[in-house]
Amino acid sequence: QLDRIEEGMDQINADMREAEKNLTGMEKCCGLCVLPCN
């Protein structure tokens, strides 16, 4: 069961990185778009 949780965490981390890539363009226009978890 722990393995499944870790897989889920890896997926979440991958999704976060993808979202951050998509946000970089917006951050140039708006400094408020920075994710709080950085």
PDB file of N, CA and C in Angstrom:
ATOM      1  N   GLN A   1       0.824  -1.207   0.000  1.00  0.00           N
ATOM      2  CA  GLN A   1       0.000   0.000   0.000  1.00  0.00           C
ATOM      3  C   GLN A   1       0.866   1.268   0.000  1.00  0.00           C
ATOM      4  N   LEU A   2       1.995   1.201   0.693  1.00  0.00           N
ATOM      5  CA  LEU A   2       2.893   2.355   0.715  1.00  0.00           C
ATOM      6  C   LEU A   2       3.406   2.668  -0.691  1.00  0.00           C
ATOM      7  N   ASP A   3       3.672   1.609  -1.458  1.00  0.00           N
ATOM      8  CA  ASP A   3       4.143   1.821  -2.830  1.00  0.00           C
ATOM      9  C   ASP A   3       3.119   2.610  -3.635  1.00  0.00           C
ATOM     10  N   ARG A   4       1.854   2.278  -3.443  1.00  0.00           N
ATOM     11  CA  ARG A   4       0.808   2.985  -4.187  1.00  0.00           C
ATOM     12  C   ARG A   4       0.780   4.451  -3.801  1.00  0.00           C
ATOM     13  N   ILE A   5       0.967   4.733  -2.528  1.00  0.00           N
ATOM     14  CA  ILE A   5       0.979   6.127  -2.070  1.00  0.00           C
ATOM     15  C   ILE A   5       2.152   6.862  -2.716  1.00  0.00           C
ATOM     16  N   GLU A   6       3.312   6.214  -2.747  1.00  0.00           N
ATOM     17  CA  GLU A   6       4.481   6.860  -3.344  1.00  0.00           C
ATOM     18  C   GLU A   6       4.268   7.087  -4.837  1.00  0.00           C
ATOM     19  N   GLU A   7       3.625   6.128  -5.507  1.00  0.00           N
ATOM     20  CA  GLU A   7       3.325   6.322  -6.928  1.00  0.00           C
ATOM     21  C   GLU A   7       2.423   7.531  -7.110  1.00  0.00           C
ATOM     22  N   GLY A   8       1.433   7.655  -6.233  1.00  0.00           N
ATOM     23  CA  GLY A   8       0.531   8.797  -6.304  1.00  0.00           C
ATOM     24  C   GLY A   8       1.283  10.104  -6.093  1.00  0.00           C
ATOM     25  N   MET A   9       2.223  10.100  -5.146  1.00  0.00           N
ATOM     26  CA  MET A   9       3.017  11.299  -4.888  1.00  0.00           C
ATOM     27  C   MET A   9       3.860  11.654  -6.107  1.00  0.00           C
ATOM     28  N   ASP A  10       4.460  10.641  -6.737  1.00  0.00           N
ATOM     29  CA  ASP A  10       5.248  10.897  -7.946  1.00  0.00           C
ATOM     30  C   ASP A  10       4.366  11.520  -9.021  1.00  0.00           C
ATOM     31  N   GLN A  11       3.156  11.006  -9.167  1.00  0.00           N
ATOM     32  CA  GLN A  11       2.232  11.539 -10.176  1.00  0.00           C
ATOM     33  C   GLN A  11       1.882  12.984  -9.853  1.00  0.00           C
ATOM     34  N   ILE A  12       1.630  13.261  -8.572  1.00  0.00           N
ATOM     35  CA  ILE A  12       1.302  14.632  -8.162  1.00  0.00           C
ATOM     36  C   ILE A  12       2.488  15.555  -8.459  1.00  0.00           C
ATOM     37  N   ASN A  13       3.701  15.109  -8.136  1.00  0.00           N
ATOM     38  CA  ASN A  13       4.886  15.923  -8.400  1.00  0.00           C
ATOM     39  C   ASN A  13       5.030  16.191  -9.888  1.00  0.00           C
ATOM     40  N   ALA A  14       4.780  15.176 -10.719  1.00  0.00           N
ATOM     41  CA  ALA A  14       4.869  15.355 -12.170  1.00  0.00           C
ATOM     42  C   ALA A  14       3.822  16.369 -12.627  1.00  0.00           C
ATOM     43  N   ASP A  15       2.607  16.262 -12.078  1.00  0.00           N
ATOM     44  CA  ASP A  15       1.552  17.206 -12.444  1.00  0.00           C
ATOM     45  C   ASP A  15       1.930  18.623 -12.021  1.00  0.00           C
ATOM     46  N   MET A  16       2.528  18.764 -10.839  1.00  0.00           N
ATOM     47  CA  MET A  16       2.932  20.082 -10.362  1.00  0.00           C
ATOM     48  C   MET A  16       3.982  20.686 -11.286  1.00  0.00           C
ATOM     49  N   ARG A  17       4.967  19.870 -11.692  1.00  0.00           N
ATOM     50  CA  ARG A  17       6.000  20.377 -12.596  1.00  0.00           C
ATOM     51  C   ARG A  17       5.379  20.813 -13.918  1.00  0.00           C
ATOM     52  N   GLU A  18       4.431  20.031 -14.420  1.00  0.00           N
ATOM     53  CA  GLU A  18       3.749  20.385 -15.670  1.00  0.00           C
ATOM     54  C   GLU A  18       2.998  21.700 -15.492  1.00  0.00           C
ATOM     55  N   ALA A  19       2.304  21.839 -14.369  1.00  0.00           N
ATOM     56  CA  ALA A  19       1.550  23.067 -14.105  1.00  0.00           C
ATOM     57  C   ALA A  19       2.498  24.257 -13.989  1.00  0.00           C
ATOM     58  N   GLU A  20       3.647  24.049 -13.343  1.00  0.00           N
ATOM     59  CA  GLU A  20       4.615  25.141 -13.202  1.00  0.00           C
ATOM     60  C   GLU A  20       5.114  25.576 -14.571  1.00  0.00           C
ATOM     61  N   LYS A  21       5.359  24.604 -15.468  1.00  0.00           N
ATOM     62  CA  LYS A  21       5.801  24.950 -16.816  1.00  0.00           C
ATOM     63  C   LYS A  21       4.747  25.804 -17.503  1.00  0.00           C
ATOM     64  N   ASN A  22       3.470  25.436 -17.330  1.00  0.00           N
ATOM     65  CA  ASN A  22       2.390  26.186 -17.960  1.00  0.00           C
ATOM     66  C   ASN A  22       2.248  27.569 -17.339  1.00  0.00           C
ATOM     67  N   LEU A  23       2.617  27.692 -16.060  1.00  0.00           N
ATOM     68  CA  LEU A  23       2.455  28.964 -15.355  1.00  0.00           C
ATOM     69  C   LEU A  23       3.565  29.960 -15.666  1.00  0.00           C
ATOM     70  N   THR A  24       4.725  29.482 -16.133  1.00  0.00           N
ATOM     71  CA  THR A  24       5.857  30.398 -16.286  1.00  0.00           C
ATOM     72  C   THR A  24       5.506  31.560 -17.195  1.00  0.00           C
ATOM     73  N   GLY A  25       4.775  31.319 -18.271  1.00  0.00           N
ATOM     74  CA  GLY A  25       4.380  32.395 -19.167  1.00  0.00           C
ATOM     75  C   GLY A  25       3.506  33.411 -18.449  1.00  0.00           C
ATOM     76  N   MET A  26       2.586  32.921 -17.617  1.00  0.00           N
ATOM     77  CA  MET A  26       1.687  33.811 -16.895  1.00  0.00           C
ATOM     78  C   MET A  26       2.435  34.610 -15.841  1.00  0.00           C
ATOM     79  N   GLU A  27       3.459  34.004 -15.237  1.00  0.00           N
ATOM     80  CA  GLU A  27       4.203  34.697 -14.177  1.00  0.00           C
ATOM     81  C   GLU A  27       4.890  35.942 -14.723  1.00  0.00           C
ATOM     82  N   LYS A  28       5.280  35.902 -15.999  1.00  0.00           N
ATOM     83  CA  LYS A  28       5.934  37.075 -16.576  1.00  0.00           C
ATOM     84  C   LYS A  28       4.967  38.247 -16.618  1.00  0.00           C
ATOM     85  N   CYS A  29       3.681  37.950 -16.844  1.00  0.00           N
ATOM     86  CA  CYS A  29       2.686  39.028 -16.885  1.00  0.00           C
ATOM     87  C   CYS A  29       2.238  39.412 -15.489  1.00  0.00           C
ATOM     88  N   CYS A  30       2.247  38.451 -14.573  1.00  0.00           N
ATOM     89  CA  CYS A  30       1.615  38.679 -13.275  1.00  0.00           C
ATOM     90  C   CYS A  30       2.416  37.989 -12.187  1.00  0.00           C
ATOM     91  N   GLY A  31       3.135  38.734 -11.387  1.00  0.00           N
ATOM     92  CA  GLY A  31       3.970  38.151 -10.343  1.00  0.00           C
ATOM     93  C   GLY A  31       3.172  37.455  -9.251  1.00  0.00           C
ATOM     94  N   LEU A  32       1.850  37.665  -9.216  1.00  0.00           N
ATOM     95  CA  LEU A  32       1.021  37.057  -8.176  1.00  0.00           C
ATOM     96  C   LEU A  32       0.728  35.588  -8.456  1.00  0.00           C
ATOM     97  N   CYS A  33       1.090  35.112  -9.655  1.00  0.00           N
ATOM     98  CA  CYS A  33       0.741  33.741 -10.029  1.00  0.00           C
ATOM     99  C   CYS A  33       1.730  32.719  -9.487  1.00  0.00           C
ATOM    100  N   VAL A  34       2.679  33.144  -8.653  1.00  0.00           N
ATOM    101  CA  VAL A  34       3.678  32.216  -8.126  1.00  0.00           C
ATOM    102  C   VAL A  34       3.004  31.234  -7.175  1.00  0.00           C
ATOM    103  N   LEU A  35       3.331  29.950  -7.323  1.00  0.00           N
ATOM    104  CA  LEU A  35       2.734  28.939  -6.450  1.00  0.00           C
ATOM    105  C   LEU A  35       3.262  29.083  -5.029  1.00  0.00           C
ATOM    106  N   PRO A  36       2.391  28.987  -4.037  1.00  0.00           N
ATOM    107  CA  PRO A  36       2.815  29.170  -2.637  1.00  0.00           C
ATOM    108  C   PRO A  36       3.749  28.074  -2.134  1.00  0.00           C
ATOM    109  N   CYS A  37       3.790  26.901  -2.800  1.00  0.00           N
ATOM    110  CA  CYS A  37       4.608  25.803  -2.275  1.00  0.00           C
ATOM    111  C   CYS A  37       6.076  25.922  -2.669  1.00  0.00           C
ATOM    112  N   ASN A  38       6.451  26.962  -3.389  1.00  0.00           N
ATOM    113  CA  ASN A  38       7.862  27.079  -3.812  1.00  0.00           C
ATOM    114  C   ASN A  38       8.749  27.412  -2.629  1.00  0.00           C
TER     115      ASN A  38
END
